[in-house]
XYZ file of C-alpha atoms in Angstrom:
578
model
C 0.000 0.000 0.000
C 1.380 3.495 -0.861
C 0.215 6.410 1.201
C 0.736 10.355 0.853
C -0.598 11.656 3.915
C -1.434 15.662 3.783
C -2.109 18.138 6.815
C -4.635 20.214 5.299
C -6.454 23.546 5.893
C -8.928 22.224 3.977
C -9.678 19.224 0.943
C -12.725 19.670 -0.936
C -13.251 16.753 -4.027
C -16.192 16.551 -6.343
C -16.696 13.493 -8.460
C -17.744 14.028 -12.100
C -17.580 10.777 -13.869
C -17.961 7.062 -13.131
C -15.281 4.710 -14.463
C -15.988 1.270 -15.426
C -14.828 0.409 -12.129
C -16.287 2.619 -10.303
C -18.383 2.042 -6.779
C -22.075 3.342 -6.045
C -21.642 6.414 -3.890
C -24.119 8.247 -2.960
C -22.365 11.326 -1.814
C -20.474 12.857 -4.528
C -19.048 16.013 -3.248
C -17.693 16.652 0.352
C -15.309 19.343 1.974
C -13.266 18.794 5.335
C -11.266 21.427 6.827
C -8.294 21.250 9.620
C -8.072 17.181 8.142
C -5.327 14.378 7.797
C -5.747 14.140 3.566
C -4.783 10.552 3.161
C -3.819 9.738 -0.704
C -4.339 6.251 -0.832
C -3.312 3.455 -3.587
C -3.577 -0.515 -3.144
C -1.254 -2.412 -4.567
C -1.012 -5.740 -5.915
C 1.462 -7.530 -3.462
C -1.211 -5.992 -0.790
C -3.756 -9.156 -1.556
C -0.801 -11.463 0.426
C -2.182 -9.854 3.956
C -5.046 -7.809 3.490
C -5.431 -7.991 7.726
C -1.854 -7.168 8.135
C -1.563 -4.245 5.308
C -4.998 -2.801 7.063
C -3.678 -2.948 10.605
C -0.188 -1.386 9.416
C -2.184 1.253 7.387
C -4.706 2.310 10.171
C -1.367 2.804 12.758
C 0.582 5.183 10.845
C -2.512 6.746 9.772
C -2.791 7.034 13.601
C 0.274 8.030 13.984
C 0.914 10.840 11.883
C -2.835 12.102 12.931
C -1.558 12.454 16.610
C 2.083 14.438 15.352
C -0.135 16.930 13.815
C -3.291 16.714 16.058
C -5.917 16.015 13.934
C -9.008 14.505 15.010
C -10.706 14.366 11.355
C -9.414 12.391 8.397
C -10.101 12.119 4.770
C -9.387 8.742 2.899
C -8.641 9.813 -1.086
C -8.374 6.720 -3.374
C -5.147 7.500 -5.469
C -4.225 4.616 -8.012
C -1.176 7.218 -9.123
C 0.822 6.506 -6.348
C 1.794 3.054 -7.596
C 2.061 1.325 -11.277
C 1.355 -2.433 -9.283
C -2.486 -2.094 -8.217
C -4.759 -4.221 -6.627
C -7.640 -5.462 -8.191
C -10.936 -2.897 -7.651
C -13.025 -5.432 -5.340
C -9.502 -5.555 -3.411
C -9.204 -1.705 -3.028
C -12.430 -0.954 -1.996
C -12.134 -3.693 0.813
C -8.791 -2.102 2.391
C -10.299 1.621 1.995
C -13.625 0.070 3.898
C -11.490 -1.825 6.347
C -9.426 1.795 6.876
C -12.037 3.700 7.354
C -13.965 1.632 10.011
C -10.436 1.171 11.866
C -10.207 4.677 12.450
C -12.974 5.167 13.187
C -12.913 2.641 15.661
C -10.008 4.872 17.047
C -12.187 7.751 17.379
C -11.315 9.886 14.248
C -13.623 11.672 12.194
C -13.394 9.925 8.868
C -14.889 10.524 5.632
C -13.791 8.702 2.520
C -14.154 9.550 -0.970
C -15.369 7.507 -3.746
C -13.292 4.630 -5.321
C -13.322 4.707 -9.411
C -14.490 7.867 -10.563
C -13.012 10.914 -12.057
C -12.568 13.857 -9.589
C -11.769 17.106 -9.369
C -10.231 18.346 -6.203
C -8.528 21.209 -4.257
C -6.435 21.234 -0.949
C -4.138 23.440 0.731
C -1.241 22.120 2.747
C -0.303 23.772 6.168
C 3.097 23.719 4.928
C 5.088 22.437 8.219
C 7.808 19.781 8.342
C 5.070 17.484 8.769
C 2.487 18.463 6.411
C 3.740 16.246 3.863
C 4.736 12.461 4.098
C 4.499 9.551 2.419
C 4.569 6.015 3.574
C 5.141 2.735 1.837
C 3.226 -0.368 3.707
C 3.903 -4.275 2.928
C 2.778 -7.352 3.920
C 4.309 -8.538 6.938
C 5.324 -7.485 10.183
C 5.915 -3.469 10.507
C 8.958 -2.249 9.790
C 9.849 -5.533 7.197
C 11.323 -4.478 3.897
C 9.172 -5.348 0.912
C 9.725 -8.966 -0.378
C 11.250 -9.678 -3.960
C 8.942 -10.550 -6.648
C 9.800 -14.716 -6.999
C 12.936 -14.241 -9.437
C 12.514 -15.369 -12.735
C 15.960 -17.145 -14.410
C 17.189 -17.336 -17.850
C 18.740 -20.597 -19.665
C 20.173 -19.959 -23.404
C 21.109 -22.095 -25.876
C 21.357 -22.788 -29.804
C 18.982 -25.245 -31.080
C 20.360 -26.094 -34.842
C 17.852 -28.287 -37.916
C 19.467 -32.062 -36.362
C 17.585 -31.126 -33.251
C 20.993 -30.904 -31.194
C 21.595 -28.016 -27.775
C 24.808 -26.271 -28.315
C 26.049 -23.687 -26.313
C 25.708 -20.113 -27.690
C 29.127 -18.748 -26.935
C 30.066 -21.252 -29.846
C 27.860 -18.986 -32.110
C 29.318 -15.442 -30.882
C 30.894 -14.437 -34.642
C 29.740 -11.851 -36.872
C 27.411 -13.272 -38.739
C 23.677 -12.313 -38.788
C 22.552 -14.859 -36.422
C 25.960 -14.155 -34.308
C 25.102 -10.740 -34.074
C 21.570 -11.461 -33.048
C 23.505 -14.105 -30.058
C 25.397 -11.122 -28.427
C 22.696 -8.548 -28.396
C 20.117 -10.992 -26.412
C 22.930 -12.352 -24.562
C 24.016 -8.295 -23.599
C 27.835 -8.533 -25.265
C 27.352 -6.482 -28.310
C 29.502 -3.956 -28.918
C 28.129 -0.923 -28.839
C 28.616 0.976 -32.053
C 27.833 4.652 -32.674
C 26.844 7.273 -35.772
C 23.494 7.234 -37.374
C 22.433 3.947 -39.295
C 22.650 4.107 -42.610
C 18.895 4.140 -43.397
C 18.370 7.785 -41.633
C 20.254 9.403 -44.630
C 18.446 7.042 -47.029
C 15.134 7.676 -46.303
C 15.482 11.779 -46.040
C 18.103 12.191 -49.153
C 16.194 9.984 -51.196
C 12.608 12.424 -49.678
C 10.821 9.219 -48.356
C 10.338 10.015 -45.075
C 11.532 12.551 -42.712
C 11.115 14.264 -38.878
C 8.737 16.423 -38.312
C 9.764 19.240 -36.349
C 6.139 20.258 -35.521
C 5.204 16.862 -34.045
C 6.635 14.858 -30.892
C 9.654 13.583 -31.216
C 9.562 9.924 -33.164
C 6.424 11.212 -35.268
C 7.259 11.136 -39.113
C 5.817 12.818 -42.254
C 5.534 10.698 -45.627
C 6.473 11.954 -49.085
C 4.596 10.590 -51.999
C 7.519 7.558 -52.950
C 7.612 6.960 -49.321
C 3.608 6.981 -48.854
C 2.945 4.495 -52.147
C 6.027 1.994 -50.705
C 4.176 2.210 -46.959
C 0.865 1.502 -49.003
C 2.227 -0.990 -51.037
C 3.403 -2.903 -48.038
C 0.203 -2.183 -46.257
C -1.798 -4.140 -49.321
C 0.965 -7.214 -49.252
C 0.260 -8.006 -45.773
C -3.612 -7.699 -45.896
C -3.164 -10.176 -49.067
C -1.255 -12.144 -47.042
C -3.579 -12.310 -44.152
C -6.899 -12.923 -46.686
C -5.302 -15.685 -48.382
C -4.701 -17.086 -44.856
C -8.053 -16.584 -43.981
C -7.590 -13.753 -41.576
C -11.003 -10.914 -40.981
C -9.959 -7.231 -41.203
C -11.468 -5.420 -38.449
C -10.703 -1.812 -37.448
C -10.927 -0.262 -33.691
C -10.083 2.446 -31.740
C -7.021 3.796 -30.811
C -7.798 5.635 -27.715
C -8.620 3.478 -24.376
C -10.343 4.065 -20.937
C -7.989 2.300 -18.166
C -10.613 2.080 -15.973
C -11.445 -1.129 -17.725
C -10.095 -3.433 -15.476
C -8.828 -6.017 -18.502
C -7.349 -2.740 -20.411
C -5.564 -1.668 -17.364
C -4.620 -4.857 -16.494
C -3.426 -5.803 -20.168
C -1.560 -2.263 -20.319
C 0.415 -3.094 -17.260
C 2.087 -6.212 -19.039
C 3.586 -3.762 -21.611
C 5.545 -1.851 -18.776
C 6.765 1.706 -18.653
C 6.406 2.017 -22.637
C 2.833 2.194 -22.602
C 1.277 5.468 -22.900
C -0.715 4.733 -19.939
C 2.047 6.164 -18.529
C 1.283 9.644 -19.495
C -2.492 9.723 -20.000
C -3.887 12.174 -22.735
C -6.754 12.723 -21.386
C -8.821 11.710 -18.129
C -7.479 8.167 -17.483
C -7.236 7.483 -21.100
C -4.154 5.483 -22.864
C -3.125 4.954 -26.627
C -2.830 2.027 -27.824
C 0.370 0.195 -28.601
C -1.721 -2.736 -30.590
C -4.872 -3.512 -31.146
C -5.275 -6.078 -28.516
C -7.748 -4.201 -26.751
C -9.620 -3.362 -29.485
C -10.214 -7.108 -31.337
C -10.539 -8.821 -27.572
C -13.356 -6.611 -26.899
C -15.045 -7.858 -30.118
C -14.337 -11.110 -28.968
C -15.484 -10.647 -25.926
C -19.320 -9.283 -27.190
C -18.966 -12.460 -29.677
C -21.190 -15.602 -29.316
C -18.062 -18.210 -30.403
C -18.852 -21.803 -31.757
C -15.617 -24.110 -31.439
C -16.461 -25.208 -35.194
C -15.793 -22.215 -35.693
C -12.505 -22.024 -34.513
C -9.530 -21.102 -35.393
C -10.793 -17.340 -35.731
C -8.498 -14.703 -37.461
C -8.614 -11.518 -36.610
C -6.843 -8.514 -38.512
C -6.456 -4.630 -38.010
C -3.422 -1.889 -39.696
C -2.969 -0.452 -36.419
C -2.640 3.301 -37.900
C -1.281 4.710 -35.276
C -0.054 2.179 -32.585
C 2.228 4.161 -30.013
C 5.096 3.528 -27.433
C 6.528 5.768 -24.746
C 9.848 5.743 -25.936
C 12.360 8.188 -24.941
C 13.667 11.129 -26.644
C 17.299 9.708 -26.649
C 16.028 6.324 -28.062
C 13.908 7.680 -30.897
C 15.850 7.142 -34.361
C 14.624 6.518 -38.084
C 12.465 4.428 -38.456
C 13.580 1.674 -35.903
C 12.332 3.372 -32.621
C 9.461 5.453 -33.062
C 6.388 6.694 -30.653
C 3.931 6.506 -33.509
C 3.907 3.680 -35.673
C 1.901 1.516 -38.143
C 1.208 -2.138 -36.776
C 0.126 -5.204 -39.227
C -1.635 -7.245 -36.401
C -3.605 -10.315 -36.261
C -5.197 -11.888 -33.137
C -6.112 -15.835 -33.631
C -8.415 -17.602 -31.736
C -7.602 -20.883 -31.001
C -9.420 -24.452 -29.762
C -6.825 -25.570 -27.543
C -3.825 -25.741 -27.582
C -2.802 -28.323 -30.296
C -4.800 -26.580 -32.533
C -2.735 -23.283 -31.009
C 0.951 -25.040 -31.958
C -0.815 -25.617 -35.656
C -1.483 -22.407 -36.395
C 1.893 -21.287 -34.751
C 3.856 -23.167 -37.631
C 1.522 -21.403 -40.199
C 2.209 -18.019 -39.125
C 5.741 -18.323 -38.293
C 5.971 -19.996 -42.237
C 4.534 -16.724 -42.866
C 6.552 -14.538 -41.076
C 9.874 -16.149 -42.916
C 8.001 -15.650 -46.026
C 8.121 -11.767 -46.246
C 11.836 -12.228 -45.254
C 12.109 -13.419 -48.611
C 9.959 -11.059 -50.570
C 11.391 -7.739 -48.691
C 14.643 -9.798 -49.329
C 16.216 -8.905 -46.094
C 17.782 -12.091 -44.660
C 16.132 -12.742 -41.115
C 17.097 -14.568 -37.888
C 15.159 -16.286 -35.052
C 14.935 -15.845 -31.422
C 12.724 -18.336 -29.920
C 11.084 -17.883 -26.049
C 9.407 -20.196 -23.924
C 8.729 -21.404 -20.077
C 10.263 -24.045 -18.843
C 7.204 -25.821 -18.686
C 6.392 -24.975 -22.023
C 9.140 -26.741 -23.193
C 9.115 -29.697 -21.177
C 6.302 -30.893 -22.718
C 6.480 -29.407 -26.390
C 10.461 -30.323 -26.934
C 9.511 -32.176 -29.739
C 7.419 -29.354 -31.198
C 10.092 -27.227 -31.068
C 12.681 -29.064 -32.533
C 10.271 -29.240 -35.545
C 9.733 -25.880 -36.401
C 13.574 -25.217 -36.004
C 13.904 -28.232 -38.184
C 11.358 -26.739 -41.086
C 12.796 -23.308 -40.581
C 15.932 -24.808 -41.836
C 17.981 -22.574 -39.696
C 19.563 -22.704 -36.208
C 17.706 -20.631 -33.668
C 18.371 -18.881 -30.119
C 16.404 -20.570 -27.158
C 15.514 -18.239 -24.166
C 13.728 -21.215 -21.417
C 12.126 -18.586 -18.583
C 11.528 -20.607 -15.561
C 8.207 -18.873 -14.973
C 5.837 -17.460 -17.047
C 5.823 -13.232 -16.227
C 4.229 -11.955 -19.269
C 0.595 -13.186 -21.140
C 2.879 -15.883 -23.523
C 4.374 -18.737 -22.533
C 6.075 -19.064 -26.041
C 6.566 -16.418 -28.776
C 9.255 -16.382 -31.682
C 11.255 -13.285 -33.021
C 12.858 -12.924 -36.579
C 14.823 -10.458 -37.252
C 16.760 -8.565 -39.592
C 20.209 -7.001 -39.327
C 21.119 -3.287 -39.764
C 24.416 -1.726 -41.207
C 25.947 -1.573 -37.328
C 25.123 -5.066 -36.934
C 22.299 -4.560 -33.954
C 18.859 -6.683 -34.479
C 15.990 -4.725 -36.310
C 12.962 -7.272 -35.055
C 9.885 -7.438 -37.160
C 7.734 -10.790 -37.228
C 6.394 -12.285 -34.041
C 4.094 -14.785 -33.337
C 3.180 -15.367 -29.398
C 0.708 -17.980 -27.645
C -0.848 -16.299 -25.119
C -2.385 -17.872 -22.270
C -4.109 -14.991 -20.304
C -5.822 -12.560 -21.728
C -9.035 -14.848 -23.132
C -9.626 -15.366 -19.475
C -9.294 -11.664 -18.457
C -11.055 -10.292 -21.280
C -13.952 -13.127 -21.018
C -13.731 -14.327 -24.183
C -14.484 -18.190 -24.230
C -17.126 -20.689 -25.909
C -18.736 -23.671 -24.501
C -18.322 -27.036 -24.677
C -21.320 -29.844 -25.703
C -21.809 -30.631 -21.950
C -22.058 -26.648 -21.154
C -18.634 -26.196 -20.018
C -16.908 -22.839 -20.077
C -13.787 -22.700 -21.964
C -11.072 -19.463 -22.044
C -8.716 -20.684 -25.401
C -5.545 -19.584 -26.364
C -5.167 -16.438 -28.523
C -1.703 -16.499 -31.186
C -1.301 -12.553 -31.536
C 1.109 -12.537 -34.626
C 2.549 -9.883 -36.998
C 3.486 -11.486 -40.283
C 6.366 -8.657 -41.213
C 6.289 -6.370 -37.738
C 5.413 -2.731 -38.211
C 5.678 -1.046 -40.912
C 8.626 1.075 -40.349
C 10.870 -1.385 -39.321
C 10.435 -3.092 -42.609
C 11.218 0.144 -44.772
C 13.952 0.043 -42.007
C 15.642 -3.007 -42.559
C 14.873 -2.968 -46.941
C 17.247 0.625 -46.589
C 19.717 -0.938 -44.132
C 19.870 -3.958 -46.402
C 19.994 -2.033 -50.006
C 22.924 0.943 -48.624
C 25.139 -1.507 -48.689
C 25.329 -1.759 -52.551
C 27.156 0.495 -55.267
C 23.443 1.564 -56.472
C 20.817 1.183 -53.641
C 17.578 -0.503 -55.528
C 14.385 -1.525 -53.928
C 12.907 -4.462 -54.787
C 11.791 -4.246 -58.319
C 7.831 -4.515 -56.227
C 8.384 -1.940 -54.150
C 10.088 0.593 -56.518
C 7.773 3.546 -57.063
C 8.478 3.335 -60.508
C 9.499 -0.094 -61.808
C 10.578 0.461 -65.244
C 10.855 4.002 -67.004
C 11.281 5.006 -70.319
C 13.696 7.579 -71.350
C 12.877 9.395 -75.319
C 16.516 9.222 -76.841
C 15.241 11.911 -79.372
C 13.294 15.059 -78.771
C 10.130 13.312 -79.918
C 7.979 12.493 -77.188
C 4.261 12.152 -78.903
C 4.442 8.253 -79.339
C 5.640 7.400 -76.081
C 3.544 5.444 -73.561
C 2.113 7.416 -70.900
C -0.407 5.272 -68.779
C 0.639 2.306 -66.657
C 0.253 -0.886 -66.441
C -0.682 -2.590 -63.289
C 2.084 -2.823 -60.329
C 4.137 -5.848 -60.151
C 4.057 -7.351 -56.568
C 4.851 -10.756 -55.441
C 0.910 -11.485 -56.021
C 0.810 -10.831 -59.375
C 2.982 -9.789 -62.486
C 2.897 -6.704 -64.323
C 4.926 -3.375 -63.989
C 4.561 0.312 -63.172
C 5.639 2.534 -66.045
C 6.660 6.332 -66.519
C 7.648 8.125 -68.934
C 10.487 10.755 -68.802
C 9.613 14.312 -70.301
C 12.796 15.229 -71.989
C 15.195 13.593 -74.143
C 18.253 11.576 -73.220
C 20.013 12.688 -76.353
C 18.504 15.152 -79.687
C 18.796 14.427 -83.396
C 19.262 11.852 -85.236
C 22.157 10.048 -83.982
C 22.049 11.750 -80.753
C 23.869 14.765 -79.086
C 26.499 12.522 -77.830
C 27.030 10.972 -81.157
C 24.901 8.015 -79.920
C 23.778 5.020 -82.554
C 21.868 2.298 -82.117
C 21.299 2.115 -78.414
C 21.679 -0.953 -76.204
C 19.763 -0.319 -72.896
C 20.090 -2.063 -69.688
C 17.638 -2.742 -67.142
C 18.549 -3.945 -63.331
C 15.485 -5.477 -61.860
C 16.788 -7.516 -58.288
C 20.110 -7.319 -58.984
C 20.545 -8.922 -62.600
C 20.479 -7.191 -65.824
C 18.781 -7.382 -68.869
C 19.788 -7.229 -72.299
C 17.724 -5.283 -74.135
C 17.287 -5.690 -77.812
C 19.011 -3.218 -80.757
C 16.167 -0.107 -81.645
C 16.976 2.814 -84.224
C 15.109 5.498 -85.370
C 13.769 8.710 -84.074
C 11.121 6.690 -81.651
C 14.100 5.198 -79.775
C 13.775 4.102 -76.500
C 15.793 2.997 -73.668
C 14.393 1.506 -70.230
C 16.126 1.961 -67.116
C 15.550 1.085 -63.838
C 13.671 3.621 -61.385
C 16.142 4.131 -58.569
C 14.874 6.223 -55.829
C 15.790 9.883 -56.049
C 16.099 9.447 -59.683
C 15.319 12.443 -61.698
C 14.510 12.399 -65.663
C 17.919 13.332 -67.259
């Protein structure tokens, strides 16, 4: 229990709004002068001793009332004063059991009301002890705070024959090396900008924007179509696997007790952390959103597996200023996500292998090489060793095993690729996670023939993480080369014609439709003034022999003469038309 115990002149609260949470009250505004103002929040480890938290709460209370001679009291619930709360139904019991206690003591006590929105004013007598604050555990008084059970960490290198080898065997500089040393924490640390920062602003993709907060971007038009054209790849990708598109909020009330409690798993990078407005958070996926349509759903198990998709446009993290760069950390970002609903959890490991097949899939269309971090509970792997030996085994690649010996987040097994940037650091992009929790928090379950209530897992999976990160790693990937070229897909032009002569009126100017890797085709433009003028050209030029690079190779084009000459060339970004 945290306290934050004012002497006041006087506290005066009224309450405006209910939360979801919220308590029936039937006084809703109150004023107390000469009062003990006691800021109140019940925390989580609290529910160990709710007696012993109560009885250490009512004598400092107590105490401090009789240093400043007091007689009346105020009891303010305060959730701000700790980031590890209690459940509601908890709270309100310990601010009941507070308030009788005292009173029992012969205060004065009044009590405001637990889980609405309040406005409130108080003035603080402004002595040495007008202001304290006091932090109360289970346990005898004066006992320090016990450690959260301590979670360990086992690592090792699980290669395609299904053998353990130890990872300091695998600390080189190759892609999967360099993924090895930054989970294991021996990377060394290398400075300057990566090398997609002065791609994606000299070429005018993307950029800062000095107006905005810090790790908000502004899209040019090449940048835009490439973010759209990756945007319409995954949501291909996700139909042909059968996935829903669905589209929610991006704004949501923490006094939802599953949103608050969901938010809390995400840590000190959720926005909840600085609320916008009221108690409000953004979101940083669209959990919240597609569980609460879940939730409101009547769900058959023939029914099941059910996908789920949403572009989260915006999802949003609390990083910090000094972390923000390109596109790799950002505070606003655009989130491919799909939410599966599962049977059991056979069906679960099934749909696992689908999505991670998936996930190595747009490795090889964004052709950026990728790497695999794999993370389970102990537990988890006792009994699905054989499991994961097979998916290492049809990745065709060695992975990274992290075994947690408890479970402290909502998965007990989720798999990262990722890609590796210019200074050699992990950019990660697909996941896939089962999680285990949040169907039971959120209430979303269907029932079995006999009537029995059943809380499945949910697979939340991105098949190519956000957005971003992919333009990220495709730059990081292409600066490497004497020209930097998209892939030929991607490229907001993918073949352009050049006029050799200054005749221009028989050239094609529509285009043809987009080449992706769904379908074939190609996006054509048409430059506006001539390579070369007069017959033979400028330049003395004769029959011309263009060349094309299209994904690295190049093509021989065939001899053409004549004034209607033309010549294709590859679109490079940033090209211009001379």
């Amino acid at each position: 229990m945290r306290l934050l115990l004012i002497h006041s002149d006087y506290i005066e609260y009224e309450a405006k709004k209910k939360t979801k949470m919220a308590e029936e009250c039937s006084v809703l505004s109150d004023r107390v002068e000469e009062a003990l103002t006691v800021f109140c929040a019940v925390e989580s480890i609290d529910e160990e001793d709710l007696e012993g938290v109560v009885l250490q709460g009512i004598e400092e209370i107590k105490k401090t009332a009789g240093q400043v001679n007091v007689n009346k009291i105020l009891i303010y619930p305060y959730a701000h004063l700790s980031s590890d709360l209690s459940s509601p139904e908890t709270a309100i019991t310990v601010l009941n059991a507070l308030k009788a206690g005292l009173e029992t003591e012969g205060f004065a006590v009044k009590r405001a009301p637990f889980g609405w929105y309040k406005s409130f004013k108080i003035s603080c007598k402004g002595h040495p002890l007008s202001e304290l604050s006091k932090t109360i555990v289970p346990g005898e008084e004066g006992s320090v705070k016990p450690a959260k059970k301590e979670v360990t960490h086992d690592w090792f290198v699980l290669t395609v024959d299904g053998k353990k080898h130890d990872y300091k065997e695998y600390l080189d500089d190759s892609p999967f090396g360099c993924l090895v040393k930054k989970e294991l924490g021996i990377a060394v640390p290398v400075g300057g900008e990566p090398a997609h920062v002065d791609l994606m602003r000299s070429k005018e993709l993307v950029d800062y924007e000095p107006a905005s907060d810090v790790g908000c971007l502004r899209w040019m038009p090449k940048g835009k179509l490439i973010r759209d054209l990756l945007a319409d790849y995954v949501l291909h990708l996700v139909l042909e696997y059968g996935g829903t598109p669905v589209e929610t909020p991006v704004m949501y009330d923490l006094g939802d007790k599953a949103i608050c409690e969901h938010a809390a798993k995400f840590g000190e990078r959720s926005t909840a952390s600085s609320p916008i407005t009221g108690n409000m958070m953004l979101r940083f996926a669209a959990c919240f959103g597609m569980f609460s349509i879940m939730r409101d759903m009547h769900i058959s198990p023939n029914n099941l597996p059910m996908k789920m998709y949403e572009l989260s446009t915006y999802s949003f993290r609390h990083e910090q200023k000094g972390e923000v760069i390109g596109l790799k950390r950002l505070r606003a970002f655009t989130m491919p996500d799909m939410h599966s609903l599962c049977l059991d959890m056979p069906q679960a490991l099934k749909c696992f292998e689908e999505q991670l097949a998936m996930g190595w899939q747009t490795g090889k269309d964004f052709e950026t090489g990728l790497v695999a971090a794999f993370r389970c509970t102990t537990d988890f792997y006792q009994e699905n060793e054989a499991w994961v030996k097979k998916i290492v085994k049809e990745s065709d690649c060695p992975m990274l095993i992290e075994i947690l010996s408890d479970r402290v987040h909502y998965w007990v097994a989720k798999i990262d690729l990722a890609a590796i940037d210019g200074q050699r650091r992990p950019i990660e992009n697909p996941t896939v996670q089962i999680d285990v929790e949040s169907s039971t928090r959120f209430n979303i379950k269907y029932h079995t023939e006999d009537g029995t209530v059943v809380h499945p897992p949910i697979l939340h999976c991105s098949p190519t993480g956000s957005v971003e990160r992919v333009i990220c790693a495709i730059l990081e990937n292409i600066s490497t080369q004497a020209v930097p070229a998209l892939p030929t897909w991607l490229s907001p032009a993918q073949v352009r014609v050049v006029p050799v002569t200054g005749s221009t009126s028989r050239l094609p100017r529509s285009s043809q439709k987009r080449s992706t890797p769904h379908r074939s085709g190609a996006m054509l433009t048409t430059g506006t003034r001539p390579w070369a003028r007069g017959p033979r050209g400028r330049h003395g030029l004769g029959p011309v022999r263009g060349r094309c690079r299209r994904r690295g190779s190049r093509i021989q084009e065939a001899d053409r003469h004549g004034p209607e000459e033309v010549a294709a060339q590859q679109a490079v970004q940033g090209a211009d038309d001379n």
